PDB file of C-alpha atoms in Angstrom:
ATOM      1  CA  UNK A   1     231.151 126.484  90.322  1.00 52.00           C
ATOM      2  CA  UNK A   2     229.521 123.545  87.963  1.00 54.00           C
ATOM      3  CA  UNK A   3     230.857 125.347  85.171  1.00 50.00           C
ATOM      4  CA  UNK A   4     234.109 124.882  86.304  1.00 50.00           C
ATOM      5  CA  UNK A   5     233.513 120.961  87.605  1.00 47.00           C
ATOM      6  CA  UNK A   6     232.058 120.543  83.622  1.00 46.00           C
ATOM      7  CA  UNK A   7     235.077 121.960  82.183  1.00 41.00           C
ATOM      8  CA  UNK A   8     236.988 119.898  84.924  1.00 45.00           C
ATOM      9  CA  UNK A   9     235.355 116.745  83.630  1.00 43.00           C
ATOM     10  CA  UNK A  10     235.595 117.688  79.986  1.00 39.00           C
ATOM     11  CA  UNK A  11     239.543 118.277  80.387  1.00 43.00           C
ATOM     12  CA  UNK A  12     239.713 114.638  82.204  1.00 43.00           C
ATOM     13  CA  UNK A  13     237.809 112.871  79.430  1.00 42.00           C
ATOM     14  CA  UNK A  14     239.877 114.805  76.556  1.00 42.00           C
ATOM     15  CA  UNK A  15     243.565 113.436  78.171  1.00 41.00           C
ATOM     16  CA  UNK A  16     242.030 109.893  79.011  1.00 41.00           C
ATOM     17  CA  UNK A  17     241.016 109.720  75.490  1.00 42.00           C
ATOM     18  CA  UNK A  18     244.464 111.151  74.493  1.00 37.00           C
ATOM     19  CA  UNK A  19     246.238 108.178  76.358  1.00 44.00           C
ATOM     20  CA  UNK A  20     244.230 105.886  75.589  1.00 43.00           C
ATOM     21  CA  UNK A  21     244.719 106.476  71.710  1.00 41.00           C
ATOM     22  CA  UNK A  22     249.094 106.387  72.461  1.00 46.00           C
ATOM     23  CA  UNK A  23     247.881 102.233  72.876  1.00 50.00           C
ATOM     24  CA  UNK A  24     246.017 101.811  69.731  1.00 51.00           C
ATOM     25  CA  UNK A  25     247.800 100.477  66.756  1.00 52.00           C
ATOM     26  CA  UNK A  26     248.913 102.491  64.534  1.00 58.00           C
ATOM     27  CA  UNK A  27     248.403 100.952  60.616  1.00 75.00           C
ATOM     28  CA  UNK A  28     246.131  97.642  60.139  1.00 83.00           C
ATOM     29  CA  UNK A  29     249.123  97.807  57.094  1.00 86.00           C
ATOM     30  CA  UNK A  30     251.917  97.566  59.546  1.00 91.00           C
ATOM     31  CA  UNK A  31     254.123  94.054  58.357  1.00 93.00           C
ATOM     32  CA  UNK A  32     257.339  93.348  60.231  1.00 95.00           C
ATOM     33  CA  UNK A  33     260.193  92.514  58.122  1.00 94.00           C
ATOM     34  CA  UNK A  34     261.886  88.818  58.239  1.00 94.00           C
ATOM     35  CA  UNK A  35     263.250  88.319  62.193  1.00 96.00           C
ATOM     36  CA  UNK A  36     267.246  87.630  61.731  1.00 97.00           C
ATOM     37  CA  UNK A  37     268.167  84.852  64.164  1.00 97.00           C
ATOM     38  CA  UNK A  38     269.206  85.652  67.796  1.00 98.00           C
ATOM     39  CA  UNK A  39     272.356  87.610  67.472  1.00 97.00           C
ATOM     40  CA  UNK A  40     275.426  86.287  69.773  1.00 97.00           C
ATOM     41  CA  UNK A  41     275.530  88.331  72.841  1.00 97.00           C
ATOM     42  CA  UNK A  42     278.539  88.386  75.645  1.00 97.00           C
ATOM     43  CA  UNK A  43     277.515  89.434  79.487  1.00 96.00           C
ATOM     44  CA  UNK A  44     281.078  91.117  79.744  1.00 96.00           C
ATOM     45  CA  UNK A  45     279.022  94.073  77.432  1.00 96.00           C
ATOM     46  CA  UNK A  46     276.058  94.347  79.363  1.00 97.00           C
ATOM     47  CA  UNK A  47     274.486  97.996  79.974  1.00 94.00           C
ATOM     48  CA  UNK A  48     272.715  97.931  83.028  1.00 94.00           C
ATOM     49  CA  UNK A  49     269.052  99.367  82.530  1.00 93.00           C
ATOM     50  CA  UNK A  50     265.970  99.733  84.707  1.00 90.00           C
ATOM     51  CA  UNK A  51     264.040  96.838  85.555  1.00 90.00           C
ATOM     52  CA  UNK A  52     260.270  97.133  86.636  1.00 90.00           C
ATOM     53  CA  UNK A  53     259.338  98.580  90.237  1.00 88.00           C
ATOM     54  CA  UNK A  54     259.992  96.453  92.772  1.00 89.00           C
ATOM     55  CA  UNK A  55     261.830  93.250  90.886  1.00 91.00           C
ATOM     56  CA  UNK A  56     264.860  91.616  92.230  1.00 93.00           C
ATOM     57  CA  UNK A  57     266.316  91.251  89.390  1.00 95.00           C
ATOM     58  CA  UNK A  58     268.880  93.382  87.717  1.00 95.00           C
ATOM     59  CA  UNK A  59     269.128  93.558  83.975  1.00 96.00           C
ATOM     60  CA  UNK A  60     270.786  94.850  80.936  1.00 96.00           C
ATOM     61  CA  UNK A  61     271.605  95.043  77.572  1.00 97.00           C
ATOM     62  CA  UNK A  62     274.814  94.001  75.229  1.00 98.00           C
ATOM     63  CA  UNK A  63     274.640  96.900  72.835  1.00 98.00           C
ATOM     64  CA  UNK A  64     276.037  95.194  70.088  1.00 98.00           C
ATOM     65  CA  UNK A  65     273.271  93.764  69.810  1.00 98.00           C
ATOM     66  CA  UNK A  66     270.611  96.505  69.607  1.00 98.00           C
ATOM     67  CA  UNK A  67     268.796  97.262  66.362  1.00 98.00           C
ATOM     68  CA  UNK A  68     266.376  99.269  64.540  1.00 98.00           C
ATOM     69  CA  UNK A  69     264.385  98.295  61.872  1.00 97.00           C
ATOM     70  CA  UNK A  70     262.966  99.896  59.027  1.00 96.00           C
ATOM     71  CA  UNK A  71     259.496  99.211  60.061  1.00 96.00           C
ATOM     72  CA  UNK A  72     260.273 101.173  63.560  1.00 96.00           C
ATOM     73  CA  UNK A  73     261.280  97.600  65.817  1.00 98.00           C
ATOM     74  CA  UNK A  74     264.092  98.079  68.166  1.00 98.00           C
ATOM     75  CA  UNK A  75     265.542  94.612  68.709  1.00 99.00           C
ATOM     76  CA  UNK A  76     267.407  93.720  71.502  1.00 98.00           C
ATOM     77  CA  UNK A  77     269.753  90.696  73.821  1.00 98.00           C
ATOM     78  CA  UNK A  78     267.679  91.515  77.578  1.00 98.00           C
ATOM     79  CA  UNK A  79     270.165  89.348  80.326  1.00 98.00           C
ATOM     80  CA  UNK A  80     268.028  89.267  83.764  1.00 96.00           C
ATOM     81  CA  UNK A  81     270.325  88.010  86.130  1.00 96.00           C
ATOM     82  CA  UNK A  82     269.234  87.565  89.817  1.00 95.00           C
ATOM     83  CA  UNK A  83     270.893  87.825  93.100  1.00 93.00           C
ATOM     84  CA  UNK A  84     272.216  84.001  93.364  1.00 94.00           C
ATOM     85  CA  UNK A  85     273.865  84.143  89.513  1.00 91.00           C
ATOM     86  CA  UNK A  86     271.195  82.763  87.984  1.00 93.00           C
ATOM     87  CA  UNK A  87     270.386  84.390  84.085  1.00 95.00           C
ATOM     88  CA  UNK A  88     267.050  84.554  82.141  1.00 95.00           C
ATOM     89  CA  UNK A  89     268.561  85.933  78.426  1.00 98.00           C
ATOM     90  CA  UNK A  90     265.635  87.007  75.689  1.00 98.00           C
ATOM     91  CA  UNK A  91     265.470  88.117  72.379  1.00 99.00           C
ATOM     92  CA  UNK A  92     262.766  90.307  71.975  1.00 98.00           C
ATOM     93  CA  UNK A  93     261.727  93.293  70.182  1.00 98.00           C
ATOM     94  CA  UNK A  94     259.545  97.096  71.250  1.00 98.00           C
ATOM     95  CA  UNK A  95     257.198  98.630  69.070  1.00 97.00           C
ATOM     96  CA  UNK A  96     257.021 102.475  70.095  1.00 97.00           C
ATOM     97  CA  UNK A  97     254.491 103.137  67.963  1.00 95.00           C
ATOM     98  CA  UNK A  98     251.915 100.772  69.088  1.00 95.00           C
ATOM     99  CA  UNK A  99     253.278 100.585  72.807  1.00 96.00           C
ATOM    100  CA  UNK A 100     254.008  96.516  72.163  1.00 96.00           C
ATOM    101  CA  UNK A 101     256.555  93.856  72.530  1.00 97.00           C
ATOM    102  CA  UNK A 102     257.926  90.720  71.618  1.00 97.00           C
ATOM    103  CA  UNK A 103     260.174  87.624  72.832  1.00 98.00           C
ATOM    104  CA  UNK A 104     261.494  86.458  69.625  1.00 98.00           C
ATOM    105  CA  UNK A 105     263.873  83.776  71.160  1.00 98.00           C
ATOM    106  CA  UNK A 106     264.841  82.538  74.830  1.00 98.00           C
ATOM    107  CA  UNK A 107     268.379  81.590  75.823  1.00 98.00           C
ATOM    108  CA  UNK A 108     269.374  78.602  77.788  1.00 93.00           C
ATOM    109  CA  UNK A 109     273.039  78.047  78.982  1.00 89.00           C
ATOM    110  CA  UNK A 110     273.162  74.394  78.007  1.00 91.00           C
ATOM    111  CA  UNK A 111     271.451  74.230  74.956  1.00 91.00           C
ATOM    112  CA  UNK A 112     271.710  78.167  73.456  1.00 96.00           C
ATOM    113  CA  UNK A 113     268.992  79.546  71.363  1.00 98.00           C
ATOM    114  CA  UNK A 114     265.390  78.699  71.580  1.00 97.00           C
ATOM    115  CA  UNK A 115     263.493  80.188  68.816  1.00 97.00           C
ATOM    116  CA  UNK A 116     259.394  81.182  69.824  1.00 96.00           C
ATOM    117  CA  UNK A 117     257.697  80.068  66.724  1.00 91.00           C
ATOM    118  CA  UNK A 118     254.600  81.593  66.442  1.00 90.00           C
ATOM    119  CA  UNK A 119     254.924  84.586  69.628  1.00 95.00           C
ATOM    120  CA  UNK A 120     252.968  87.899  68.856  1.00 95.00           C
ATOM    121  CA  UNK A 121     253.251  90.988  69.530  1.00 96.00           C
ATOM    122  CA  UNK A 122     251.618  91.888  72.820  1.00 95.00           C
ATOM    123  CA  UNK A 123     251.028  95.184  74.612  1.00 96.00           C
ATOM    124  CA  UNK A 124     253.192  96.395  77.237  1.00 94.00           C
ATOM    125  CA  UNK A 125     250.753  97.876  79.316  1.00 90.00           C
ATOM    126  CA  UNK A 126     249.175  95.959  81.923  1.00 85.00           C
ATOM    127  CA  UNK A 127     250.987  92.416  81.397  1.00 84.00           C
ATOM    128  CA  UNK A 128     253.675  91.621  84.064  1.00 87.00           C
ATOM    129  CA  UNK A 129     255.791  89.486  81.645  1.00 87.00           C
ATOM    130  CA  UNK A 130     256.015  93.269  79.723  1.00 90.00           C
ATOM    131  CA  UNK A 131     256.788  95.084  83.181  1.00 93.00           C
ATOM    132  CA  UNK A 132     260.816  95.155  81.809  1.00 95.00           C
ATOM    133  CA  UNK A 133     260.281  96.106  78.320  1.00 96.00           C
ATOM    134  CA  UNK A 134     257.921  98.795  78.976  1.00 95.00           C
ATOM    135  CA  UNK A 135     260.285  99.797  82.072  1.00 94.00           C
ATOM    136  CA  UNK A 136     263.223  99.861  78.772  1.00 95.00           C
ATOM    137  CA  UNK A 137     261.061 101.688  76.101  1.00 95.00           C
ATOM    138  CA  UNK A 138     260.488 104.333  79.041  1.00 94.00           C
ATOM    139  CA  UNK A 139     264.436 104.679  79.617  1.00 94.00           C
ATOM    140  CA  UNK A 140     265.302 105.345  76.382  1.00 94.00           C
ATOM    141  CA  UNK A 141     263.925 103.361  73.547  1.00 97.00           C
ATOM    142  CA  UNK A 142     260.903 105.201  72.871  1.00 97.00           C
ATOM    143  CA  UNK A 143     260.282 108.853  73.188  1.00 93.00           C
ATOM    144  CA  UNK A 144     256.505 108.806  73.172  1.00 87.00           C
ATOM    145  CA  UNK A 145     255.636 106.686  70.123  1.00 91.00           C
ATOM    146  CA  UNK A 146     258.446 106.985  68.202  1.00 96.00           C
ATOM    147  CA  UNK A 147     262.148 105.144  68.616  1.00 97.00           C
ATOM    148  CA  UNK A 148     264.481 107.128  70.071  1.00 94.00           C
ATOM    149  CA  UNK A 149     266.374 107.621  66.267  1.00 92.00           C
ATOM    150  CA  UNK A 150     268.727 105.052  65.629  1.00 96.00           C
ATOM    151  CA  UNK A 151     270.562 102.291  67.602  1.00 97.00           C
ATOM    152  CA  UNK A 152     273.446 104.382  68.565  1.00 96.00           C
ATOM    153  CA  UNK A 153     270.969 107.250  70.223  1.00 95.00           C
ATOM    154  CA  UNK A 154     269.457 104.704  72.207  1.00 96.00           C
ATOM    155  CA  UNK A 155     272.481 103.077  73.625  1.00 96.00           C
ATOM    156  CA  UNK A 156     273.954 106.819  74.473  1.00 95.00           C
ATOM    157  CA  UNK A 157     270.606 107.350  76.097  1.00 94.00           C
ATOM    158  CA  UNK A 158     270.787 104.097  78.018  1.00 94.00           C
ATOM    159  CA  UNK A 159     274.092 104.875  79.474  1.00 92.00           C
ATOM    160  CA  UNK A 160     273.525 108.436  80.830  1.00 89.00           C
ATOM    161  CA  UNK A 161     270.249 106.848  82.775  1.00 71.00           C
ATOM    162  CA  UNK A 162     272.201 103.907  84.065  1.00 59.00           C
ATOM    163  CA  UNK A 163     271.178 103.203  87.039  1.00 54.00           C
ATOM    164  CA  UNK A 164     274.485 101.779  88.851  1.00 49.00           C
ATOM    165  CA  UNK A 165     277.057  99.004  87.646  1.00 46.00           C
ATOM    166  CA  UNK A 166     276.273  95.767  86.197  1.00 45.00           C
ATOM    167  CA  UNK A 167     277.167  93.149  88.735  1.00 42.00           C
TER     168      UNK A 167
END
């Protein structure tokens, strides 16, 4: 019997350690190539995909506007739209391989394109302002730490998980 709760423990420690390393970056080398301004976006194109647990909000993605980099970024137009019409519209970019993300550029209807000088990457694990990107890498973006191959994959991928209409 303690035999069995030591090998019980040992198995426990092994996959905590084994999740735990899926966070860790993944090259101190790792450089992100030059971030092309927002892209234009149109709601009429939206893909609906999942938000986080328990948000209001409904949002998706123009696909036109999805990329992958060289450097393993997936780059994206995220539309959040809530229940009385109003729209929170971010530029942002996942990082599979490190589990991290980033809002490049916020959109405002009156004045377009706001640029985030300076924003890092941050992890998407345990921060509610990540709770949608990490909800997106897990619907399609990423498969474990990798992107999900190429733009086109992911946006196939996307729309076989849809979750309902885009209203």
């Amino acid at each position: 019997m303690q035999a069995r709760s030591h090998a019980m423990c040992l198995t426990l420690l092994l996959c905590s350690g084994l999740a735990t390393a899926q966070l860790l970056p993944d090259s101190p080398d790792w450089r992100e190539s030059e971030v092309p301004p927002p892209p234009a976006f149109d709601v009429k194109r939206l893909i609906r995909v999942p938000g986080p647990d328990g948000s209001s909000l409904k949002y998706g993605i123009d696909p036109a506007t999805l990329s992958v980099t060289p450097e393993g970024v997936v780059r994206y137009v995220i539309v959040a739209s809530s229940a009385n019409g109003g729209q929170n519209v971010m530029y942002e970019g996942i990082r599979c391989s490190a589990g991290q993300h980033r809002v490049y550029a916020r959109h405002n209807a009156t004045g377009g394109w706001s640029v985030l000088s300076g924003s890092e990457w941050q992890p998407m694990y345990g921060s509610a302002a990540s709770r949608h990107a990490l909800a997106l890498s897990l619907a399609g973006v990423c498969k474990d730490r990798a992107v999900n191959r190429s733009a086109s994959n992911i946006v196939r991928t996307l729309k076989s998980e849809q979750p309902g209409g885009f209203d």
